CSV table of C-alpha atoms in Angstrom, one decimal:
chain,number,residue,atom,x,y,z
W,1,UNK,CA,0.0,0.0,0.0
W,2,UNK,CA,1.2,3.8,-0.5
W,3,UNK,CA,3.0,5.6,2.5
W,4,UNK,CA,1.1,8.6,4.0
W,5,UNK,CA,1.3,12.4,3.0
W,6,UNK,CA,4.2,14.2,4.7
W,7,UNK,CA,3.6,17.6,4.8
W,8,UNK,CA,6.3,19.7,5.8
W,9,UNK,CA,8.7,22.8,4.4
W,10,UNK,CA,12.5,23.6,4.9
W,11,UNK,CA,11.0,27.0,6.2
W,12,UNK,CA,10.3,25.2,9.1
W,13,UNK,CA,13.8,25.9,10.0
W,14,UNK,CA,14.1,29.4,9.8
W,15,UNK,CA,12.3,29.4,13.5
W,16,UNK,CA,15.3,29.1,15.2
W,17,UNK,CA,15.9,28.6,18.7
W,18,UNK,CA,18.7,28.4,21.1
W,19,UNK,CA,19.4,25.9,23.9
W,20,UNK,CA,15.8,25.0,23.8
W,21,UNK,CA,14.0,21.6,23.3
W,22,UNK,CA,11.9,22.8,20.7
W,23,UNK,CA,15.1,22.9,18.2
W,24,UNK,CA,15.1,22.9,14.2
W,25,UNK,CA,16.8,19.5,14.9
W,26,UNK,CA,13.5,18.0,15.7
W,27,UNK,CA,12.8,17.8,12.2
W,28,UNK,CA,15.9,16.7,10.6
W,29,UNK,CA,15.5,13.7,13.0
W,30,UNK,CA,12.1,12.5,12.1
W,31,UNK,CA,12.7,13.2,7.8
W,32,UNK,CA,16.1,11.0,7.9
W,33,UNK,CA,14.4,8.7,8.9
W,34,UNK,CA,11.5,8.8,7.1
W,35,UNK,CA,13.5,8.6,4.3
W,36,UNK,CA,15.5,5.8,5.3
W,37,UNK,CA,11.9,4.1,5.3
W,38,UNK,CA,10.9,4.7,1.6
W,39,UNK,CA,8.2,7.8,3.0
W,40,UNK,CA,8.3,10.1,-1.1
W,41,UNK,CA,4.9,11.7,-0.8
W,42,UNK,CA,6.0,15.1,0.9
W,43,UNK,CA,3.9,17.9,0.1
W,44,UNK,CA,4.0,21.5,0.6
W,45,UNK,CA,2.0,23.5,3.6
W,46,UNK,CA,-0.9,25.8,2.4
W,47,UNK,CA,-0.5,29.2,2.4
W,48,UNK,CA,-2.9,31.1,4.9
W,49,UNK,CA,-3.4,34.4,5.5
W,50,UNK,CA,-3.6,36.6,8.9
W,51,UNK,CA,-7.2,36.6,8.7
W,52,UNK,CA,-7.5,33.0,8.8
W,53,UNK,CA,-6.1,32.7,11.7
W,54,UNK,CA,-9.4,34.4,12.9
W,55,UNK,CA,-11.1,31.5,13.0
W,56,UNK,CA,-9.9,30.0,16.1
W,57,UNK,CA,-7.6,32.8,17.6
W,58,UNK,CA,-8.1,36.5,18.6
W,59,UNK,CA,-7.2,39.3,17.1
W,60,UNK,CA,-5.4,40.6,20.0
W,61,UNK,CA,-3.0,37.3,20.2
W,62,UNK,CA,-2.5,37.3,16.5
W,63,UNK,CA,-1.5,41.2,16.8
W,64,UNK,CA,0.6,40.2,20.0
W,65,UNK,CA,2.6,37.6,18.3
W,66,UNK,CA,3.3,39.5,15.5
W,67,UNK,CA,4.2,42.2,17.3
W,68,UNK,CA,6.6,40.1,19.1
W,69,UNK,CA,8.2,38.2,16.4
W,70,UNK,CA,8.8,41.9,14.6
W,71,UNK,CA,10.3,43.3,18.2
W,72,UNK,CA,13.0,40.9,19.3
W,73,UNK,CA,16.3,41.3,19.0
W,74,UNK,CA,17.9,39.7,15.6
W,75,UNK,CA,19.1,36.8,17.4
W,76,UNK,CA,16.0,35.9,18.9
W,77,UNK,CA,15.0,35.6,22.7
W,78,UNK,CA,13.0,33.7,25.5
W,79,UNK,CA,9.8,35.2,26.3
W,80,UNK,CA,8.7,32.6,29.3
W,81,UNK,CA,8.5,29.1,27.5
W,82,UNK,CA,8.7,30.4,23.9
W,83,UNK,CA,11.2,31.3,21.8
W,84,UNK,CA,10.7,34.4,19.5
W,85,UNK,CA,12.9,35.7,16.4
W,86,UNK,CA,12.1,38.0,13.6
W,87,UNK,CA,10.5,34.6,11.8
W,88,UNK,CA,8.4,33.2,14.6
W,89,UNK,CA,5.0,34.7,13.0
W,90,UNK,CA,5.3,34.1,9.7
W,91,UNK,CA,6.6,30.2,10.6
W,92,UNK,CA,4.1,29.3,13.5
W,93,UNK,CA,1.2,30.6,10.8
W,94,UNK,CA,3.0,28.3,8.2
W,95,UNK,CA,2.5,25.6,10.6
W,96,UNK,CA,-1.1,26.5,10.6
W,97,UNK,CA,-1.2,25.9,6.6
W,98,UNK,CA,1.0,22.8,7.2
W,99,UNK,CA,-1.8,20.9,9.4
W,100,UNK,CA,-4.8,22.3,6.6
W,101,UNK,CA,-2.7,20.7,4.1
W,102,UNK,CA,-3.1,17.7,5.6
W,103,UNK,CA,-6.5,17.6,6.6
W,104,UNK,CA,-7.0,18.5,2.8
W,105,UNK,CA,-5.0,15.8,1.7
W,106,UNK,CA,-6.5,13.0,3.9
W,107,UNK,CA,-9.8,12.0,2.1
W,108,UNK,CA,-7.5,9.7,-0.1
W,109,UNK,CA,-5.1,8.4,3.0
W,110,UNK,CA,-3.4,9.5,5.8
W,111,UNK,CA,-1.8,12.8,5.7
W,112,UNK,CA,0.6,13.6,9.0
W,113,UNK,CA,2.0,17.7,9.3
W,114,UNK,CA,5.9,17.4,10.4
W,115,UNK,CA,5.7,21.3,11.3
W,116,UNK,CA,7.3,23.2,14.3
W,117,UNK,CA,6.3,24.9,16.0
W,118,UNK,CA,3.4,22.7,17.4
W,119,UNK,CA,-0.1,24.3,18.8
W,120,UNK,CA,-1.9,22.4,21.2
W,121,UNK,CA,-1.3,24.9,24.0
W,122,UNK,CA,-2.2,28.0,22.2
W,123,UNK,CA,-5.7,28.9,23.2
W,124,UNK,CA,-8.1,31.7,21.6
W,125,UNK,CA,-6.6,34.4,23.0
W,126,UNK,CA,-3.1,33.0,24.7
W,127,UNK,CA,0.3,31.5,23.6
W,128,UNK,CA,2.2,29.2,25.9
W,129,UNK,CA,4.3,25.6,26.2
W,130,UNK,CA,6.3,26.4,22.7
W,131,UNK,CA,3.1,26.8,21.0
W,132,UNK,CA,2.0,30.1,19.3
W,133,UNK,CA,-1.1,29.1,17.0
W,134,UNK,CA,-3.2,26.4,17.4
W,135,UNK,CA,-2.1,23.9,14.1
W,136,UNK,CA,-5.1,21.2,14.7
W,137,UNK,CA,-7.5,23.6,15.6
W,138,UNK,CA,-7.2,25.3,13.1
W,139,UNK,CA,-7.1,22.9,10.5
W,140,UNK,CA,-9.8,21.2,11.8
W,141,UNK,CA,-12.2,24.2,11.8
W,142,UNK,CA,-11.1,24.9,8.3
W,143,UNK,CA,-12.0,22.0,6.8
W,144,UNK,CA,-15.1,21.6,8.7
W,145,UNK,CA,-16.5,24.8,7.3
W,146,UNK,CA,-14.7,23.8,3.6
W,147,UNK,CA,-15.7,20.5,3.2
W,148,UNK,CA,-18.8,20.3,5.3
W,149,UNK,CA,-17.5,17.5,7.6
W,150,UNK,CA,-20.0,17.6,11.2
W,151,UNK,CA,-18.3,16.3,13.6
W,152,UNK,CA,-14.2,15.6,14.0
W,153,UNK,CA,-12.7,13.9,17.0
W,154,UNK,CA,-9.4,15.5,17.9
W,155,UNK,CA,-7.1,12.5,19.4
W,156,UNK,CA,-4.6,13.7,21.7
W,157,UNK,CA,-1.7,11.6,22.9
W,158,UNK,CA,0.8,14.4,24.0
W,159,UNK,CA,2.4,14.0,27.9
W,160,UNK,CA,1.1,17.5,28.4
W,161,UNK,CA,-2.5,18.1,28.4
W,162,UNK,CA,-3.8,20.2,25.4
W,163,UNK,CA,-5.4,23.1,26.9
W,164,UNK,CA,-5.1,25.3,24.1
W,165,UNK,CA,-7.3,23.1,22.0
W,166,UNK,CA,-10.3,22.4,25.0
W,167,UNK,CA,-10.2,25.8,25.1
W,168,UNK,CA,-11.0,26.8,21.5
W,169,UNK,CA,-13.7,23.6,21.4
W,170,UNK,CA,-14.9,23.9,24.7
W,171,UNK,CA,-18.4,25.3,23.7
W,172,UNK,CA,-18.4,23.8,20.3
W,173,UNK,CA,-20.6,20.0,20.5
W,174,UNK,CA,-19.5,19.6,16.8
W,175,UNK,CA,-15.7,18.6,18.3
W,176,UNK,CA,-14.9,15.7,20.6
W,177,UNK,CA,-11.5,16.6,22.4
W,178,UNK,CA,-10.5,13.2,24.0
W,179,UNK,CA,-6.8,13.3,25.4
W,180,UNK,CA,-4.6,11.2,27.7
W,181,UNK,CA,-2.0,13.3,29.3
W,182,UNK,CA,0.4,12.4,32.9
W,183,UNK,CA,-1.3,13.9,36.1
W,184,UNK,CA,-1.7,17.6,35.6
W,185,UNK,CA,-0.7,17.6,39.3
W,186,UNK,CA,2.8,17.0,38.5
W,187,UNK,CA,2.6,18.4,34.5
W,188,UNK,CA,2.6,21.3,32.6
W,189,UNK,CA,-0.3,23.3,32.1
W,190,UNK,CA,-1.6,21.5,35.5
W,191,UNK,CA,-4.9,21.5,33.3
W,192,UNK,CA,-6.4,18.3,32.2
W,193,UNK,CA,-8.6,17.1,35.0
W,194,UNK,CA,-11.4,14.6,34.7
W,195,UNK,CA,-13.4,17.5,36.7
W,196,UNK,CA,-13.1,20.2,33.2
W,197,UNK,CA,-14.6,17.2,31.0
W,198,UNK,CA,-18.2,17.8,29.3
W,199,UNK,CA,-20.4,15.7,26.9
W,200,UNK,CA,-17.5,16.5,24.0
W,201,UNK,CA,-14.4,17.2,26.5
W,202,UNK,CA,-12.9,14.3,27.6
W,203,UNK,CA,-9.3,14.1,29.6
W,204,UNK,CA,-8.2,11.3,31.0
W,205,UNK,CA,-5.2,12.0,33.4
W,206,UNK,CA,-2.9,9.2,33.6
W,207,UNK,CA,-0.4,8.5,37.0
W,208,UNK,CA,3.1,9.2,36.9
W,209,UNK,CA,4.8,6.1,35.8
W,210,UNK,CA,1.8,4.5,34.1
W,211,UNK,CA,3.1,1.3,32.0
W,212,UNK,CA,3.0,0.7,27.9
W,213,UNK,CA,0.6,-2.2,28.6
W,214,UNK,CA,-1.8,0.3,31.1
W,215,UNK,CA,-1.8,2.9,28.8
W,216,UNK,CA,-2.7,1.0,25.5
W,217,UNK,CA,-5.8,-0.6,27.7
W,218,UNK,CA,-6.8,3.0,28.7
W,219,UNK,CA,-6.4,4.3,25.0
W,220,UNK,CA,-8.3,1.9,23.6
W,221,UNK,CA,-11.2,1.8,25.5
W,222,UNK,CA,-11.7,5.2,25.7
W,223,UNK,CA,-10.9,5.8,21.9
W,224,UNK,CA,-13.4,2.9,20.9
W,225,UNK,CA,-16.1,4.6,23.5
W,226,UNK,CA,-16.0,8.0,22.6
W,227,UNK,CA,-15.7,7.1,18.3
W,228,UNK,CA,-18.9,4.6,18.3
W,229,UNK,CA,-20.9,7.4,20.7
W,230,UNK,CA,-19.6,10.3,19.1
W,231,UNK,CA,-19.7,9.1,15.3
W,232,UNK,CA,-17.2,11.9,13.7
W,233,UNK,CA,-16.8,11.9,10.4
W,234,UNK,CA,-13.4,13.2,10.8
W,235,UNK,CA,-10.4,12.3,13.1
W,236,UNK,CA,-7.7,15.1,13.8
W,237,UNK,CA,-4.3,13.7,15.7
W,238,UNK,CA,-2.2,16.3,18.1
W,239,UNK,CA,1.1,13.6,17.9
W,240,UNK,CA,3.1,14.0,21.2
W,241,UNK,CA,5.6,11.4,21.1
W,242,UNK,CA,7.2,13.1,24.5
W,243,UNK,CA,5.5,9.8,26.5
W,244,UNK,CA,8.5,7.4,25.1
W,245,UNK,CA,10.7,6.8,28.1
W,246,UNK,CA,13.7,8.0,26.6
W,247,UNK,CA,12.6,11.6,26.0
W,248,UNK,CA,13.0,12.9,30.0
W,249,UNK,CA,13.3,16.7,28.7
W,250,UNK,CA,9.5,17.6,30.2
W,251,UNK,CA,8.8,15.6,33.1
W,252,UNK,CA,8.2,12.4,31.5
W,253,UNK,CA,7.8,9.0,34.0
W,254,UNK,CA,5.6,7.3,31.8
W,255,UNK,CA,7.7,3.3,31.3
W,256,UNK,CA,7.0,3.1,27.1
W,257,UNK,CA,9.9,2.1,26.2
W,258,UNK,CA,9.1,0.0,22.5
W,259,UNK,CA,8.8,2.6,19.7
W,260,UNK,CA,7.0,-0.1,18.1
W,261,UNK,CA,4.0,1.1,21.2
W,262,UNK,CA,2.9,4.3,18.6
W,263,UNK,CA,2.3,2.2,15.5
W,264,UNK,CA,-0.3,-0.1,18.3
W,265,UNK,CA,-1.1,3.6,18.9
W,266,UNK,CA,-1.8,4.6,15.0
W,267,UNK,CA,-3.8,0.8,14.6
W,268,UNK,CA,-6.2,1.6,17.1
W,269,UNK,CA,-6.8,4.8,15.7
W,270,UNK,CA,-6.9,3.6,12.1
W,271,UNK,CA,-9.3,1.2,12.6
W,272,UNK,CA,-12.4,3.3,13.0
W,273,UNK,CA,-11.4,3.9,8.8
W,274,UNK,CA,-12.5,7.2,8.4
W,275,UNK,CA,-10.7,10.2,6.8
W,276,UNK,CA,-8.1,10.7,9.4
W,277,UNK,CA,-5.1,13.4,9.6
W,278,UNK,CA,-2.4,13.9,12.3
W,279,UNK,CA,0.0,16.8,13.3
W,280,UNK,CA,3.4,16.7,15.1
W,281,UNK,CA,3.2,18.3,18.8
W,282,UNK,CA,5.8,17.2,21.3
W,283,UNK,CA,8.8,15.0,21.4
W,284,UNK,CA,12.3,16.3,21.7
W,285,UNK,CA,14.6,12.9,22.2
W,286,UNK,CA,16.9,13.6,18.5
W,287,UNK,CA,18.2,9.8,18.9
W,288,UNK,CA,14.4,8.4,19.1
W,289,UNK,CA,12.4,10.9,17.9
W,290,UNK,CA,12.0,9.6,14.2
W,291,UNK,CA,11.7,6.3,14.8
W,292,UNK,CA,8.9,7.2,17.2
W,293,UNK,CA,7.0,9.1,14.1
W,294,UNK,CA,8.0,6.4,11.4
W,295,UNK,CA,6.2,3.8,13.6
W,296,UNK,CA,3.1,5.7,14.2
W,297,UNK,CA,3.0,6.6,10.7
W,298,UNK,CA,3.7,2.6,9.8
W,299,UNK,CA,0.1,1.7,11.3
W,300,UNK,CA,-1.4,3.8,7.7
W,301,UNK,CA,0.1,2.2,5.1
């Protein structure tokens, strides 16, 4: 069978950073080895525009960003978790128009965004946790609106919680927000508590330490729950492979330690065979990183 869409772009590089885990590195990692594995469809991001970006984000944050990005000395600096340089606006919105172009592309097969920076902590009207635009929301409300899809069910296996995406989604019943995350008690955002959950938020905090096997069992119940009650027509991805074992750079205790654990990850998603698309969030372990993605990516052939 054919390989999924890669969607990426060397501009994704121009977002540099310094001594930070979110690196340009991040990428070189995962498209060696993609390449080592026979992966040829790469595609091109979409090109979006400022007022796009409207859709799920403020005005006031997309002013504030830009501002920002415009403001910084030439070398860039650390504003709190995120790095800015004279490029971080133009990029993160590239990003945006990475994770549309997959979405777009996914009615024939799976389509995966390898963009930096990721989104799922940018909210409506915040930026935070590396994240300066919200990639899956965004292309998940765009192509609800272009293509007329109902319902989408955003799957989110990041360690960290995705905050940024509950809180675009939280009043909309059209999205189903269903993310495992480690105990916000001891994690960045400290958000992600059964107690926030609705009919179409659901979090499931997992303990510190939580095993390969216990998490699989957790993820597959709830996946197979929420899908047959929910009945999406679309499934949107937020890819955090920062739960391996290896990758200790944010907190991480979780005991995955088989890279072969995200393509039992990607089966149990691909099963419910129904346009799906995924976007790169977390994951910062160069050494493992890309054979983290190239399994997960192995369960869509």
């Amino acid at each position: 069978m054919e390989k999924p869409f890669i969607v990426s772009s060397d501009r994704f590089f121009d977002h540099k950073t310094v001594d930070h885990p979110e690196a340009p590195e991040r990428l070189t990692a995962i498209t060696e080895t993609l390449l080592e594995n026979g992966y040829k469809n790469f595609e091109e991001p979409e090109i979006i525009t400022d007022n796009d970006l409207l859709l799920v984000h403020s005005q006031s944050l997309i002013d504030k960003i830009k501002k920002l990005s415009l403001e910084v000395p030439e070398q860039g600096v650390a504003l709190g978790d995120n790095w800015f340089n004279r490029n971080t606006f133009e990029i993160a919105k590239l990003a945006c128009g990475s994770a549309l172009k997959a979405a777009r592309l996914c009615k024939k097969k799976f389509a995966f965004s390898i963009a930096r920076p990721p989104g799922h902590h940018a909210g409506i009207s915040y930026y935070g946790g590396f994240c300066y635009f919200n990639n899956i929301a965004f292309a998940a409300a765009k192509i609800m609106q272009e293509k007329g899809y109902e319902k989408t069910m955003i799957v989110d296996f990041d360690l960290h919680h995705g905050n940024g995406t509950q809180n675009i989604f939280q009043n909309n019943e059209n999205v189903f927000y269903f993310s495992l995350h480690q105990d916000p008690e001891h994690t960045f955002p400290g958000t992600g508590r059964a107690t926030e959950n609705n009919a179409h938020i659901a979090n499931v905090p997992l303990e510190q330490g939580t095993s390969e096997e216990k998490y699989l069992h957790v993820f597959e119940k709830g996946f197979s729950k929420f899908y047959s009650e929910f009945k999406p027509d679309l499934i949107a991805v937020s890819a955090g492979f920062d739960i391996f074992s290896r990758d200790k750079f944010i907190g991480n205790t979780f005991q995955i330690n088989d890279a072969k654990f995200f393509e039992k990850i990607g089966r149990i998603i691909s099963s419910a065979k129904k346009p799906c698309f995924g976007v790169l969030e977390g994951g910062y372990n160069l050494e493992t990183l890309g054979e983290c993605v190239c399994n997960f990516l192995n369960a869509f052939d």
